[in-house]
Amino acid sequence: MSFLEIKQVVAGYGPAVALHGVSLSMEKGQRVSLLGANGAGKSSIVNVVSGLLPVRSGEVWFQGERIDGWAAHRIVGLGVSQVPEGRLVFPKMTVWENLELGATTLKDTVQKSRILEQVFDLFPRLSERRKQMAGTMSGGEQQMLAVGRSLMSQPKLILSDEISMGLAPLVVRDIYDTLLHINQELGVTLLMVEQEAKLALEVADTCHLLESGRIVASGPADEMAKSELVRKVYLAED
Amino acid sequence: MFMQMAVTGLVLGSIYMLVASGLTLIYGIMHQVNMAHGVFFMLGAMATYYATEVLGLPYFAALFAVVLVFPIIGAAFERGIFRNIRHIWLAGYMATVGVWMLMEGLGWQVFGTEQKAVSFPITGLIKLPGGAVLPANKLWVGLIAIAIMAGVYLLVGRTSLGRQLRAVEQSPRAAELMGINADRAMAKGFALGVTLAALAGGLVSTLYSVDPSCGSTPMLKAFIIIILGGLGNVTGSVIAAYILGFIDSFGGSLLGYHAGHFMGFGLVILILIFKPSGIMGDE
Amino acid sequence: MNSKMAPYLKALAVMVALALLPPLVKFIAPDKWELTAHICIKILLNVGFGLCLWMMLQAGELSLGQGGFITIGGYTTGILVAKYNLISVVWLGYLAGALAAAAIALLLGYLIVHLKRIFFLLVTWSFAEMLHPVVTSFEHPFGGSMGIINIPPPEGLTIFGETWTGYYYLALVYGFAVLWIVWRIAGSKVGLITKSIGQNDTLVTFCGLYVRKYKVMIFVLGCFITGIGGGIMTSYLTAISPETFTFFTSLDIIMFNLIGGMGTITGPIVGAVILSGLNEYLFAAGYWRMVVYGLIIIFFITLLPGGMISLPAVLRKRFARKTKKQEVGLG
Amino acid sequence: MADQSILRVENVSKHFGGLVALSGVGFHIEKGDFFGLIGPNGAGKSVMVNVVSGLYRPSQGRVEFDGRQITGLRPDRIIREGLSRTFQHSTLFFDLSVRENIMMGVRTMASVGLAEAILGTSSAREKDQAIEERAQEVIDLLGLEQQAGELAANLPYGLQKVVAIGMAIAPKPKLLILDEPLTGLVAAEVDQVMGHIASLNRQGMTIFIIEHNMRAVMNFCSRIVVLSFGNKIAEGAPGEIQRDREVIKSYLGE
C-alpha cells in the first residue's frame, strides 16, 4: 500500500459537494501539487487528509492506517501536518508560543528544543523575532511561521494550502526553497495546493489537475506543463 | 471615610474580577455568553455552606473541595448541553438561560429559602494606614481573590494548558491542526470558568448571607465588567472590575443602590453604542 | 387570487370563532368565564408581543428588552390617565404609551442598529434593566416602588357587561390586528428587504438600500405595537409597579418564538399560546415554575430547535427512518 | 473629452494602520469601455473596488462618478447614483429564490415604504409590479427562467455568479464593477459568464472588471490598468500590457 492513499472520496460543505469520488495515491518522499481553478476541490482534498473536512464516502489511508473519520487532532499525531490556507497563525501569541504549539503532539522536551533549533536554522528571521506577537508580523513572516510551526510536530507528510496567497514572489520562492530542502534533506513528503500554476508545476514532481471536484489529468509535472490543456487554461499561454 | 471606601472598592473589585474572569474565559474560548454563571456562583456558596456549617469541614478545606468538584460539574454541563449547540449563538445563549432557571429553581427546592451565612476563620478588625478600619474577613477575602486571579493568570499565560486554551480561542481550526483536541480544550475552559465562579461564591458567602438567587447580582456585575473591558479581553476586565468596585463603593453609598445599578447599565449601553470593543479594545 | 386570500380567510374564521367564545362559555359554564377570559387575554396580548419580536428577528437581531417597551407603554398610560389625570380618554392613553415606546425605540434603535447578535441582545437587555431603578427611584411621576394603581378601563368597554368580556374583545382585536400588520409586511417588498438584511446586510447595502433605515423602521414599529399592548395589559391589571414587567417578560417573548419556531409566522403564535397558557398554571407552582421553565428551554434548544411547528416534519422523518430500518431488518 | 469619463479615480491612497494598500493610484474609465484592473495577489485590486464603491473611505484622493464627486458617500447612495458591483465570492441571499435575489437589485426597491406596504395602496401595487417586471426582464436576459423559483443556495457555483451579475444589472447601472467574477469557475463556465458580460458591454454598459484569469482579460478588455503592491505600474491596451517589462516582472518575480 502507498504512503498516502485516497480512494473514491466524496466530501462537501453543507449541501454542496466539493469532491465527487476522488482517488489518488502518493509515495514517500514525493512532491505532489494539486492544480485547478478556485473551487475545483484542491483545498478539499488537503482538508480531507488532515481531517478538517469529513468524508461522506470513500477511504483515506495513511501509512497503512485508515484515517477517514478521525478527528483532525488525532491525525496530527500520526505525522501529518498542515500549513493551512490563510496561514492561521495565532496572532495574539509570540512566535515562540506558536512554534511551541506546533509541537503539541511531542512529549519529549529535549527533542522539542532540538527541532526548535532546526526551525530557527531554516528561518533565521523567526529566531530574531521569537518574542514578537505573530499578528504584528508581515504576511511573509507569518507564512514562514506557519511552515515552521508545522515542522515542529516532526511530520512525515506536510500538506500546504495556497502558500503564495497575498505574498510577494520573492518571499514565496524563499519559502518553497525551504520546503524543497525539507523534502530532499529530511525526506518529508509534500502535498501542495498552489493557485499559481507556474509555481505549482515547478516545485512538484507529480501533478494532479482538478475540475469541479474530479481529477481530470495526472502526470509528472514537467509533462503536465507541456500539455495543451494546462498551457491554455492555467498558464494562459497561446 | 475616603480610605474606608477606597479599600472597600478594592475588595469589591477583586471579587467582581473573580466572577468576571470566569465569564471572560468562557466567552473567549467558547464565544458563549454564560447566563448560568450566577448559578455556579450560588452553587459554590451553597457547597461551602454545607461543607463547613453542616459537615463541619474547616473553611479552607471546603474551598479546596470546591476546586476539586466544580471542574467536574462544569465539564459535565459542557458535554451534556453546550457542546452540540455552541456554533449557534442564540441556542448557546438560551441554553445557558435554561440551565440558570433549572438550577436556581432546584436550588430553592433543595436549599430552601432561608438565608445562609458562612463564618470566616479569621475574625476581628484590621486598622489600615489612613484611618480605615476593615473587618478582617473582608480584607482576607479580597486578598484570596487576588491570589486566585494571579494563579489563573499564570495558568493561562505560562502553562501549556493555557497556551492550548488561548490557541483554541484564537482559532479552533488551527488548534486542531496543532494536534489539540478543541472540544476537550473548550470543556476544560468551561470547567475552569465555572470553578472560578464557584470559588467566588465560596468567598462571598463569608461576607454576605446567601440564598439560591444570590448569584444574580454578581453575574450582572460580571456582565457589566466584561462588556466594559471588551468581551474576552482579560486586562480590560481587570480594570473594569476595579472601576465597578469603586463605583459601587463610592456611588453605592453616596447615591444609593438604585443609582449604582442605573449607572452600571447606563455604562454598558454607552460603551456598546460608542465603543463596542470595550475600554481596552483596539479597532 | 383565491390562494392569496385563503390564509386571510382562515385567520378571519378563527377570529370569528374566538369572538363567539364568550357567549358560549357564559352559557355552558358561567363560573369558568373569568378564568378563561383571563388566560385568553394574556395569550392574545402575548401573541402580539411575540409577533413583533418575530418581525425584528427577520431582520436578524434579537431584542431582550421588549419587556422594557411594555413597561414604557404601561407606565405612560398609567401616569397620564390615572396618576395625574392629564388625559381623560384611556384610548388616547394607549396611543400616548405607544408613541412614548416608539420615540424611545427610535432614539435607541438609531444608536444601536449597528450592533450585531449578542451585542444587540446585551444592549437591549441593559436598556430594559435600566428602567427598573429609574421607575423605583422616583415617586414622581412613576410612583416609586408602589407604582401606579387604579388605572381605569378604556371608555365603552363595559358595553359587553363586565370588563372581562370587554378586555377579551379588545385583546382579540389587538392580537389579530398585529397579525394582520406583520403578515402584510412579511408578504410585501419591505418584508423581502427585512429578510435579506437578516441574511446579509452588506449585500443589501450594495443593492442601494440604506440598511439602518429599515432596521430602525422595523424596530420602531415593533416597539410601537408592543407599547400599545403594554397600555392595554396595564389597564387590564389596573396597576403597574416596577415588578410587573421584568427580565422574565422579555425572556418570555423570546421563548414564544423559540418554542413555536422562528421559521414561519405561525411559530410565535403557537409559542405564545402554549407558554402563556402554561405560565398561568405554573404561577401557582412556586419555585417549581423555574425548574419547568428551565427544562422547557433546554428541551427545545437541544432536541427540537425548530420549535413546535417543526414537530410534524421531525416526527415524519423519525417515523420514515424507523420503517426503513424495519424494512432492512426484514430483508 | 472629460465628460466622456464615467469614472475618474484620482490619486487614491488607502492605508490600514501601517500597511499601504494603495498609493496614489489614478485612472479614468470612459463610457462604453470594457476596462480591466489586474495585478498579482495583494496588489490592492479589491481595495480599489471597495474604495470606489464606498465600502472604504480613501486615506487620500478622490473618486468622481459620472461627473459627481462620490468620495465619502455611503455605499447605498453610490449604488443609487448608478454604480453596481458584484463580490469576489459569489455573494447572494442564499435563502431567497433567484427571482427574489434579482428583485432585491431593482432600483424601485429603495422607494417602497412601510405604510403603503401594510395598507396595500395602489402606489405600492404599482411599485411591486415595476419591480417584478424588471426582475423578469433580467431573468429573460440571462436565461434564468428555469431556475427563477429555486433557492440561490441550490444553484451550481457558475449559475450563482450569473445571478449575482443579474442582481447587479437589475437597477440598470451606468457602470458595472465585477470583482473577480471568474474565480472558481471551470473553463466552460468562464465562457458562459464572459459571454454575458461581453453582451452587456455590447448593449452599451460600461464594464469595470477585476480578474485573475489573464486570458479572459486579454481577450475581452479594451483597456487595462496593472497594479502591483498598491502602485499603478502600467496602463494601456491588452497588446501593450503583454509586452510591458514591469508587468512581466511583477507577475513572474524576475
PDB file of N, CA and C in Angstrom, chain C residues 235-265:
ATOM      1  N   SER C 235     -53.821  48.517  31.943  1.00  0.00           N
ATOM      2  CA  SER C 235     -55.155  48.907  32.391  1.00  0.00           C
ATOM      3  C   SER C 235     -55.980  47.663  32.726  1.00  0.00           C
ATOM      4  N   TYR C 236     -55.679  46.564  32.063  1.00  0.00           N
ATOM      5  CA  TYR C 236     -56.362  45.316  32.401  1.00  0.00           C
ATOM      6  C   TYR C 236     -55.997  44.882  33.826  1.00  0.00           C
ATOM      7  N   LEU C 237     -54.707  45.026  34.153  1.00  0.00           N
ATOM      8  CA  LEU C 237     -54.262  44.656  35.506  1.00  0.00           C
ATOM      9  C   LEU C 237     -54.631  45.723  36.538  1.00  0.00           C
ATOM     10  N   THR C 238     -55.074  46.890  36.057  1.00  0.00           N
ATOM     11  CA  THR C 238     -55.450  48.086  36.833  1.00  0.00           C
ATOM     12  C   THR C 238     -54.294  48.709  37.603  1.00  0.00           C
ATOM     13  N   ALA C 239     -53.097  48.127  37.518  1.00  0.00           N
ATOM     14  CA  ALA C 239     -51.969  48.718  38.241  1.00  0.00           C
ATOM     15  C   ALA C 239     -50.667  48.328  37.571  1.00  0.00           C
ATOM     16  N   ILE C 240     -49.638  49.128  37.818  1.00  0.00           N
ATOM     17  CA  ILE C 240     -48.301  48.763  37.331  1.00  0.00           C
ATOM     18  C   ILE C 240     -47.283  49.160  38.384  1.00  0.00           C
ATOM     19  N   SER C 241     -46.316  48.294  38.618  1.00  0.00           N
ATOM     20  CA  SER C 241     -45.231  48.615  39.554  1.00  0.00           C
ATOM     21  C   SER C 241     -43.928  48.160  38.905  1.00  0.00           C
ATOM     22  N   PRO C 242     -42.782  48.492  39.511  1.00  0.00           N
ATOM     23  CA  PRO C 242     -41.502  48.083  38.896  1.00  0.00           C
ATOM     24  C   PRO C 242     -41.394  46.574  38.714  1.00  0.00           C
ATOM     25  N   GLU C 243     -42.191  45.811  39.474  1.00  0.00           N
ATOM     26  CA  GLU C 243     -42.071  44.360  39.391  1.00  0.00           C
ATOM     27  C   GLU C 243     -43.075  43.736  38.417  1.00  0.00           C
ATOM     28  N   THR C 244     -43.905  44.550  37.786  1.00  0.00           N
ATOM     29  CA  THR C 244     -44.942  43.979  36.914  1.00  0.00           C
ATOM     30  C   THR C 244     -44.322  43.313  35.688  1.00  0.00           C
ATOM     31  N   PHE C 245     -43.465  44.071  35.002  1.00  0.00           N
ATOM     32  CA  PHE C 245     -42.822  43.514  33.808  1.00  0.00           C
ATOM     33  C   PHE C 245     -41.314  43.471  34.061  1.00  0.00           C
ATOM     34  N   THR C 246     -40.760  42.281  34.004  1.00  0.00           N
ATOM     35  CA  THR C 246     -39.358  42.135  34.383  1.00  0.00           C
ATOM     36  C   THR C 246     -38.563  41.508  33.243  1.00  0.00           C
ATOM     37  N   PHE C 247     -37.354  41.133  33.592  1.00  0.00           N
ATOM     38  CA  PHE C 247     -36.498  40.385  32.671  1.00  0.00           C
ATOM     39  C   PHE C 247     -37.258  39.190  32.098  1.00  0.00           C
ATOM     40  N   PHE C 248     -38.078  38.564  32.943  1.00  0.00           N
ATOM     41  CA  PHE C 248     -38.776  37.356  32.504  1.00  0.00           C
ATOM     42  C   PHE C 248     -39.833  37.660  31.451  1.00  0.00           C
ATOM     43  N   THR C 249     -40.379  38.880  31.482  1.00  0.00           N
ATOM     44  CA  THR C 249     -41.316  39.262  30.430  1.00  0.00           C
ATOM     45  C   THR C 249     -40.602  39.263  29.087  1.00  0.00           C
ATOM     46  N   SER C 250     -39.421  39.886  29.068  1.00  0.00           N
ATOM     47  CA  SER C 250     -38.637  39.920  27.831  1.00  0.00           C
ATOM     48  C   SER C 250     -38.254  38.526  27.389  1.00  0.00           C
ATOM     49  N   LEU C 251     -37.878  37.721  28.372  1.00  0.00           N
ATOM     50  CA  LEU C 251     -37.439  36.360  28.067  1.00  0.00           C
ATOM     51  C   LEU C 251     -38.605  35.542  27.506  1.00  0.00           C
ATOM     52  N   ASP C 252     -39.785  35.714  28.107  1.00  0.00           N
ATOM     53  CA  ASP C 252     -40.978  35.011  27.615  1.00  0.00           C
ATOM     54  C   ASP C 252     -41.194  35.283  26.132  1.00  0.00           C
ATOM     55  N   ILE C 253     -41.028  36.537  25.747  1.00  0.00           N
ATOM     56  CA  ILE C 253     -41.314  36.906  24.367  1.00  0.00           C
ATOM     57  C   ILE C 253     -40.341  36.212  23.416  1.00  0.00           C
ATOM     58  N   ILE C 254     -39.093  36.063  23.859  1.00  0.00           N
ATOM     59  CA  ILE C 254     -38.158  35.279  23.053  1.00  0.00           C
ATOM     60  C   ILE C 254     -38.600  33.821  23.034  1.00  0.00           C
ATOM     61  N   MET C 255     -39.034  33.351  24.197  1.00  0.00           N
ATOM     62  CA  MET C 255     -39.442  31.953  24.315  1.00  0.00           C
ATOM     63  C   MET C 255     -40.607  31.599  23.393  1.00  0.00           C
ATOM     64  N   PHE C 256     -41.535  32.553  23.203  1.00  0.00           N
ATOM     65  CA  PHE C 256     -42.650  32.272  22.282  1.00  0.00           C
ATOM     66  C   PHE C 256     -42.088  31.855  20.927  1.00  0.00           C
ATOM     67  N   ASN C 257     -41.089  32.610  20.491  1.00  0.00           N
ATOM     68  CA  ASN C 257     -40.500  32.330  19.177  1.00  0.00           C
ATOM     69  C   ASN C 257     -39.713  31.029  19.179  1.00  0.00           C
ATOM     70  N   LEU C 258     -39.068  30.784  20.313  1.00  0.00           N
ATOM     71  CA  LEU C 258     -38.235  29.587  20.403  1.00  0.00           C
ATOM     72  C   LEU C 258     -39.094  28.326  20.456  1.00  0.00           C
ATOM     73  N   ILE C 259     -40.126  28.364  21.294  1.00  0.00           N
ATOM     74  CA  ILE C 259     -40.973  27.185  21.469  1.00  0.00           C
ATOM     75  C   ILE C 259     -41.802  26.931  20.221  1.00  0.00           C
ATOM     76  N   GLY C 260     -42.335  28.007  19.654  1.00  0.00           N
ATOM     77  CA  GLY C 260     -43.161  27.841  18.464  1.00  0.00           C
ATOM     78  C   GLY C 260     -42.312  27.551  17.242  1.00  0.00           C
ATOM     79  N   GLY C 261     -41.166  28.185  17.174  1.00  0.00           N
ATOM     80  CA  GLY C 261     -40.316  28.064  15.987  1.00  0.00           C
ATOM     81  C   GLY C 261     -40.279  29.389  15.259  1.00  0.00           C
ATOM     82  N   MET C 262     -39.102  29.737  14.743  1.00  0.00           N
ATOM     83  CA  MET C 262     -38.948  31.069  14.143  1.00  0.00           C
ATOM     84  C   MET C 262     -39.104  31.037  12.630  1.00  0.00           C
ATOM     85  N   GLY C 263     -39.253  29.851  12.081  1.00  0.00           N
ATOM     86  CA  GLY C 263     -39.289  29.729  10.629  1.00  0.00           C
ATOM     87  C   GLY C 263     -40.458  30.446   9.972  1.00  0.00           C
ATOM     88  N   THR C 264     -41.627  30.352  10.552  1.00  0.00           N
ATOM     89  CA  THR C 264     -42.787  30.983   9.933  1.00  0.00           C
ATOM     90  C   THR C 264     -43.537  31.824  10.953  1.00  0.00           C
ATOM     91  N   ILE C 265     -44.501  32.571  10.450  1.00  0.00           N
ATOM     92  CA  ILE C 265     -45.278  33.474  11.293  1.00  0.00           C
ATOM     93  C   ILE C 265     -46.141  32.694  12.294  1.00  0.00           C
TER      94      ILE C 265
END
